[in-house]
Coordinates of C-alpha atoms in Angstrom, one line a residue:
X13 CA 22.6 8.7 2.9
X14 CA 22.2 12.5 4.8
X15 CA 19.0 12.9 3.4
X16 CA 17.6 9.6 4.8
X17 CA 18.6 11.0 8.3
X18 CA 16.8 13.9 7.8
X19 CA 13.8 12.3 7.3
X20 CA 13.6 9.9 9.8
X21 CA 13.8 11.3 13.3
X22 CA 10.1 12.5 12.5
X23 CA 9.3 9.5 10.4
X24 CA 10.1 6.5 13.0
X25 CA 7.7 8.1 16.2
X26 CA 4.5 8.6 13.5
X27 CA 4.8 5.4 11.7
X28 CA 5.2 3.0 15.2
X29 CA 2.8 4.7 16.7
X30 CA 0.2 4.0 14.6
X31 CA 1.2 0.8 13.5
X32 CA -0.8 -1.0 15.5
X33 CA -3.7 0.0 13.9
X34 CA -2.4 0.1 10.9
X35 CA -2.9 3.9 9.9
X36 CA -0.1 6.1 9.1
X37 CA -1.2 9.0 6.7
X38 CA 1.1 10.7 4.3
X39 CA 4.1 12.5 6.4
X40 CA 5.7 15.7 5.3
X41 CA 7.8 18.0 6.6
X42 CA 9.4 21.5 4.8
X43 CA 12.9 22.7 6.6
X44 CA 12.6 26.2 4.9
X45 CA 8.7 27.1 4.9
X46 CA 8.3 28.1 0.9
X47 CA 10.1 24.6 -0.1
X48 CA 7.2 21.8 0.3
X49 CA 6.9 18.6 -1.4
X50 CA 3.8 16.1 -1.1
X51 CA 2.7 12.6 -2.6
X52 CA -0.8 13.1 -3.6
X53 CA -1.6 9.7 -4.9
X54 CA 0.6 6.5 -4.4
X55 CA 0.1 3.0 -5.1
X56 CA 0.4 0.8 -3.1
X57 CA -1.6 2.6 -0.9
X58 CA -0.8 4.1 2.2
X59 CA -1.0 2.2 5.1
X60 CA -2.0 -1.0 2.8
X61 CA -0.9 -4.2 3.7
X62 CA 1.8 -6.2 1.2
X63 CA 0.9 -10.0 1.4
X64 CA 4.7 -11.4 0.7
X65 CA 6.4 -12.7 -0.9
X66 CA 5.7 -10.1 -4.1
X67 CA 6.9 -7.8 -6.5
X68 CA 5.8 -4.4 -6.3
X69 CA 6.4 -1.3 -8.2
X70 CA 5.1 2.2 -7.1
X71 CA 3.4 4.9 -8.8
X72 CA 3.4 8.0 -7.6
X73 CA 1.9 11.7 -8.1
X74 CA 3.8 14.0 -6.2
X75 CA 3.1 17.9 -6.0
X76 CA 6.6 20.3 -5.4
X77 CA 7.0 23.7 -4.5
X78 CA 10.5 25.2 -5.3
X79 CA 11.2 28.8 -4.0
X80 CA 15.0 29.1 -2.7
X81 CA 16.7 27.8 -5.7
X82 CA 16.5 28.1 -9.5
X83 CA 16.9 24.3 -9.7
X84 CA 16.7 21.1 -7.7
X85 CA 15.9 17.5 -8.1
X86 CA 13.1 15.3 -6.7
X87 CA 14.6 12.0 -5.5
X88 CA 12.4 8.5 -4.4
X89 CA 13.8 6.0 -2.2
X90 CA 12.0 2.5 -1.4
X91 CA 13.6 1.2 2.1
X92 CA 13.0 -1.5 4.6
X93 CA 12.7 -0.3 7.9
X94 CA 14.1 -2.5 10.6
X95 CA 14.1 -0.4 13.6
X96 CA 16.7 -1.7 16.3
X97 CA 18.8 -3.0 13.7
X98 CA 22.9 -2.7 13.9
X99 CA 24.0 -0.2 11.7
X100 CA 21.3 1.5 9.7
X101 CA 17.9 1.0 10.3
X102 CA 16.9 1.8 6.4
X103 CA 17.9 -0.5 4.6
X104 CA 17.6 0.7 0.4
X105 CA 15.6 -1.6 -1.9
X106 CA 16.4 0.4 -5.2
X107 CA 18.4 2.7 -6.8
X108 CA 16.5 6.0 -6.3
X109 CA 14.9 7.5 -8.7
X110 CA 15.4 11.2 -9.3
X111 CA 13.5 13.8 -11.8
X112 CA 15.4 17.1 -12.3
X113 CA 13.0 20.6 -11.6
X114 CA 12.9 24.2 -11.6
X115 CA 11.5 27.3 -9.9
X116 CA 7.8 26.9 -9.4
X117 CA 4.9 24.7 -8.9
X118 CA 4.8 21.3 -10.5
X119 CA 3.4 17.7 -10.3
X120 CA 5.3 14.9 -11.3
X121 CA 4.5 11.3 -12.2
X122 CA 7.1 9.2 -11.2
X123 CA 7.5 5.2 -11.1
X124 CA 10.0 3.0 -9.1
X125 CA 11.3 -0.3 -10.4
X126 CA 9.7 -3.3 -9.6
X127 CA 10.8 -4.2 -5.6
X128 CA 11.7 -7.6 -5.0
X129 CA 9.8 -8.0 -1.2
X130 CA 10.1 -11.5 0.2
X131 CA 8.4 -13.5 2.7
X132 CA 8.7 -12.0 6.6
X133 CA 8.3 -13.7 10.4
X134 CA 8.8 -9.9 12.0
X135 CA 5.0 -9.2 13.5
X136 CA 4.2 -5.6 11.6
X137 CA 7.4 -5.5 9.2
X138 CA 7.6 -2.0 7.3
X139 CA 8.5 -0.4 3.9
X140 CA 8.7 3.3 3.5
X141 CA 8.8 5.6 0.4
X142 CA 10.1 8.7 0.7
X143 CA 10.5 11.6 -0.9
X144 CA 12.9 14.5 -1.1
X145 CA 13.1 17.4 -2.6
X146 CA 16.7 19.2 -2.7
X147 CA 18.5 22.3 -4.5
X148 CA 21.1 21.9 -7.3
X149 CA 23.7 21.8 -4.9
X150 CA 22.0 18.6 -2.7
X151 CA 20.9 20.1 0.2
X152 CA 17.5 18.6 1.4
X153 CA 14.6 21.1 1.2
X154 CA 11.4 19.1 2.4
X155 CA 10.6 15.5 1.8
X156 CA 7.1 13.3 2.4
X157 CA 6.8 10.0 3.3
X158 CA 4.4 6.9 2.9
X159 CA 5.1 3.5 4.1
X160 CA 3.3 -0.1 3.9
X161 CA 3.0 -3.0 6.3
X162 CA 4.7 -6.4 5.1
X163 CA 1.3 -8.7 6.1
X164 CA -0.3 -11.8 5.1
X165 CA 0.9 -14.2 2.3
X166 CA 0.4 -14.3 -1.6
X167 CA 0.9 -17.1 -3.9
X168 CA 0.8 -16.4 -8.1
X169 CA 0.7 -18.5 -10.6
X170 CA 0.8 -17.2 -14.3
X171 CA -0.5 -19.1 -17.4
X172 CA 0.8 -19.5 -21.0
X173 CA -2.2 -18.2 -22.4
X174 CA -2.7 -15.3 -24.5
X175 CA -4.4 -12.4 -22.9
X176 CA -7.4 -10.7 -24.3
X177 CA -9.2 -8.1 -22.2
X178 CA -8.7 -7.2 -18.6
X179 CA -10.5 -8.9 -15.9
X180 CA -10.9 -10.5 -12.3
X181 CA -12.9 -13.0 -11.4
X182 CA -12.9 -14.6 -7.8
X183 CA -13.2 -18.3 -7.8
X184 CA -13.6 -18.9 -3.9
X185 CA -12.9 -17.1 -0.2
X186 CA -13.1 -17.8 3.2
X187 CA -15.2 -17.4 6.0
X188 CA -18.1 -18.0 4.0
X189 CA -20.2 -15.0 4.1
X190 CA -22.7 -15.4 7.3
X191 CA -21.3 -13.9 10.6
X192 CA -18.2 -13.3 12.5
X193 CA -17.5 -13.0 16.3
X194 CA -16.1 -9.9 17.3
X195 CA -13.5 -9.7 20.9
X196 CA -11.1 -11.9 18.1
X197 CA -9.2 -12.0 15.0
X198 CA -10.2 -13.6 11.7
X199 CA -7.9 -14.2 8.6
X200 CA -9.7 -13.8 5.1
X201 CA -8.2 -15.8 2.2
X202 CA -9.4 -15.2 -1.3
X203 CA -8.6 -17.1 -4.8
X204 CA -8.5 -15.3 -7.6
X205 CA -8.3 -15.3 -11.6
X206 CA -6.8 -12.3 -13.0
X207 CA -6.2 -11.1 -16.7
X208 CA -3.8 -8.1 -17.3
X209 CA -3.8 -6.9 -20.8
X210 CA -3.4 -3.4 -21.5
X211 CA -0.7 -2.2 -19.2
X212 CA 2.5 -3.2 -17.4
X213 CA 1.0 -3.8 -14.0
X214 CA -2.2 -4.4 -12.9
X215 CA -3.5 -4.1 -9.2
X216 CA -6.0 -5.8 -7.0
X217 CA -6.9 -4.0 -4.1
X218 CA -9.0 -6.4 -0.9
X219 CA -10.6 -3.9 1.4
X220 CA -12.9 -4.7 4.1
X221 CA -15.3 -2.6 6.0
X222 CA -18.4 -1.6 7.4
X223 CA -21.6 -2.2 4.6
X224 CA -22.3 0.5 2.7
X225 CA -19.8 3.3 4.5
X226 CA -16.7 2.0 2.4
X227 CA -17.4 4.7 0.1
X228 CA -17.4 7.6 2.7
X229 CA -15.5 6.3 5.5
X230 CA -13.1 4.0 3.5
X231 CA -11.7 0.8 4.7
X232 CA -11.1 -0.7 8.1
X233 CA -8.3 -2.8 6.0
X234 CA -6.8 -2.9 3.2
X235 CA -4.7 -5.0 0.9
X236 CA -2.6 -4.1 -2.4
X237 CA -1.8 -7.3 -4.6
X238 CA 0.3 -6.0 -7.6
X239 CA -0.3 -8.7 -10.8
X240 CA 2.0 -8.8 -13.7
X241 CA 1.1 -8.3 -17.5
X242 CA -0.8 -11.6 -18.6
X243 CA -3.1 -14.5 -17.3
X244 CA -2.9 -16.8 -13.6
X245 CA -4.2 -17.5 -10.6
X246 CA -3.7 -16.3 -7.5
X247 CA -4.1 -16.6 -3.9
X248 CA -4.0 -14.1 -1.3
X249 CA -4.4 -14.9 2.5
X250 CA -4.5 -11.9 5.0
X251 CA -3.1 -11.3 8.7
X252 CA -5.2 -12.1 11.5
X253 CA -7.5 -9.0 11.3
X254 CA -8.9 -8.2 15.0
X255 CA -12.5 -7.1 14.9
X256 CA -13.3 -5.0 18.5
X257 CA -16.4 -5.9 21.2
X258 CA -17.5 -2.5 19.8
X259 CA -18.1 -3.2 16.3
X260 CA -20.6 -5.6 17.6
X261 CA -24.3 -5.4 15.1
X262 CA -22.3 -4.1 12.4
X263 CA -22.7 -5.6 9.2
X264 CA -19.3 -5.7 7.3
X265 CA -18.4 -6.5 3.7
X266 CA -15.4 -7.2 1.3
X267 CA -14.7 -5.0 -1.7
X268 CA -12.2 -5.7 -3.9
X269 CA -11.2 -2.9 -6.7
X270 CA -9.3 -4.3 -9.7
X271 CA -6.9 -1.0 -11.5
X272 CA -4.6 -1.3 -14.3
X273 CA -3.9 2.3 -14.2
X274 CA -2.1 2.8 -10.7
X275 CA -3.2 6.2 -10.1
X276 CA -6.6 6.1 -12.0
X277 CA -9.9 4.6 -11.8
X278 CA -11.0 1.0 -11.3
X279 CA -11.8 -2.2 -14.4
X280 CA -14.3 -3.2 -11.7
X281 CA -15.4 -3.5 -8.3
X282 CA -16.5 -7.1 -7.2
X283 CA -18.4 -6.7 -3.7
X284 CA -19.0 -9.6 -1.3
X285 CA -20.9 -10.1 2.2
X286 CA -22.3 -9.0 4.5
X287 CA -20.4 -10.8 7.2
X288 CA -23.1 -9.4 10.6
X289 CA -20.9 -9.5 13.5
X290 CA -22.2 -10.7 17.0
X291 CA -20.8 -11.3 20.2
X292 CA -18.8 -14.5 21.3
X293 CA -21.2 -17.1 23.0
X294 CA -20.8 -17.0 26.3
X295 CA -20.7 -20.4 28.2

C-alpha cells in the first residue's frame, strides 16, 4: 500500500478542491524528472459523473517514459476515496492490474475488471484511478491520476432478446425542452433503449452544455452510463445540476454520444434542446 501514499498527499488537495465544480483534470506527478507516466485517454471520463448503482470497467491509454531502470511495471488501482475515514482513506475496489515494461517510450492499453459501485447518500462521493509506474525492484517512479464523482441514479433492465446491430434510441426525458431558470438546480432524467452487439461494453455518455460550443468548449456536465453486451432499457436520472444567474440568455442543449469502443469514436450522437435559460420571476 506505499505506493498509494505516495500518490495521495498531492491527489486529495486537487481533487476537493475542485469538486465542487466538478473539474479535476488528469494529475501527474514524476519523483525523478526522466521517469513520467500519463493517462491519455480514459473511460469513464474524467471528472464524469457515475449514476449508481453500476458496473463499470475502465479503459485506459496510458503513455510511459522509463529512463532509471532497464525494467519496471505499470500498475492500475481503482479506489474509493473516503476522506476522513478511520484507517485508510483509499479503500481498493480491485485487484490491480499491472503490465510489465522496459527502457523507453511506450503506450499501453490497459482494462480493469468490471467495478461493482453501489448506490451512495455521501454529497460528492469519489472514485480515483491511479497509475504508477515503478522499477523492477518496486520503488515508485511517477504515477497519474483520474477520478469520477459517484452522482445521480441509474436503473437497467436487460432483455432476452437476441441482439443485432448496435444502437440507442431515447424513448423519453425530462424537463421537456422549452426553458430553464437559472439562480437554481435542475435534475435531468432520461429513458433509454440501448442495443450492444459487437463488443463487451458499450457506453452512453449524457453531456449537457451551451448550444453549439459543446464541440469546442466541451461540456458543462457530464455523465458515463456503462451498458452490458445485449438488449434493455434503461433509466438514468442526474444530480441536481445548478445553472448560475450568469448563464442567463444562454441557450443550452443535451448531447448524448453512444461508444462501443471505450477509447474510440462514437455509433451516434443523439442531440436534444435547446433549453433558453432566463431569470427567475420575480414577485
Amino acid at each position: 500500500m506505499r505506493w498509494i501514499t505516495l500518490v495521495w498527499a498531492a491527489v486529495i488537495g486537487v481533487c476537493l478542491l475542485a469538486s465542487s465544480a466538478g473539474l479535476c483534470s488528469s494529475n501527474e506527478k514524476s519523483h525523478t524528472g526522466q521517469d513520467f507516466v500519463r493517462i491519455q485517454k480514459i473511460t469513464p471520463r474524467t471528472g464524469a459523473d457515475l449514476p449508481t448503482p453500476t458496473l463499470v470497467p475502465f479503459h485506459l491509454e496510458v503513455a510511459c517514459t522509463l529512463k532509471s531502470a532497464s525494467r519496471g511495471k505499470v500498475r492500475v488501482g481503482v479506489f474509493r476515496l473516503r476522506p476522513g475515514a478511520k484507517g485508510s482513506a483509499f479503500q481498493p475496489l480491485i485487484s490491480p492490474v499491472e503490465k510489465d515494461v522496459v527502457q523507453g517510450q511506450q503506450t499501453l492499453v490497459l482494462q480493469t475488471e468490471p467495478v461493482a459501485l453501489e448506490s451512495v447518500s455521501e454529497k460528492n462521493a469519489q472514485i480515483a484511478v491511479v497509475v504508477n509506474l515503478r522499477n523492477g525492484s518496486g520503488k515508485e517512479l511517477a504515477w497519474a491520476t483520474s477520478h469520477n464523482f459517484l452522482r445521480g441514479s441509474l436503473s437497467v433492465r436487460p432483455e432476452k432478446v437476441p441482439v443485432v446491430r448496435n444502437s440507442l434510441q431515447v424513448l423519453s426525458f425530462f424537463p421537456k425542452v422549452g426553458s430553464l431558470q437559472t439562480g437554481r438546480g435542475h435534475t435531468f432524467a432520461v429513458n433509454m433503449r440501448y442495443s450492444v452487439a459487437t463488443a463487451a461494453w458499450g457506453f452512453i455518455n449524457l453531456e449537457l452544455g451551451e448550444r453549439g460550443l459543446l464541440g469546442q468548449a466541451g461540456p458543462w456536465y457530464s455523465v458515463v452510463v456503462p451498458v452490458r453486451k445485449g438488449v434493455g432499457f434503461l433509466r438514468v436520472t442526474t444530480r441536481d445540476f445548478f445553472l448560475p444567474a450568469a448563464y442567463t440568455n444562454k441557450q443550452i442543449e443535451l448531447a448524448i454520444p453512444f461508444r462501443v469502443d471505450p477509447l474510440g469514436g462514437t455509433v451516434d450522437i443523439l442531440r436534444f434542446g435547446p433549453w433558453s435559460l432566463t431569470q427567475p420571476d420575480v414577485r
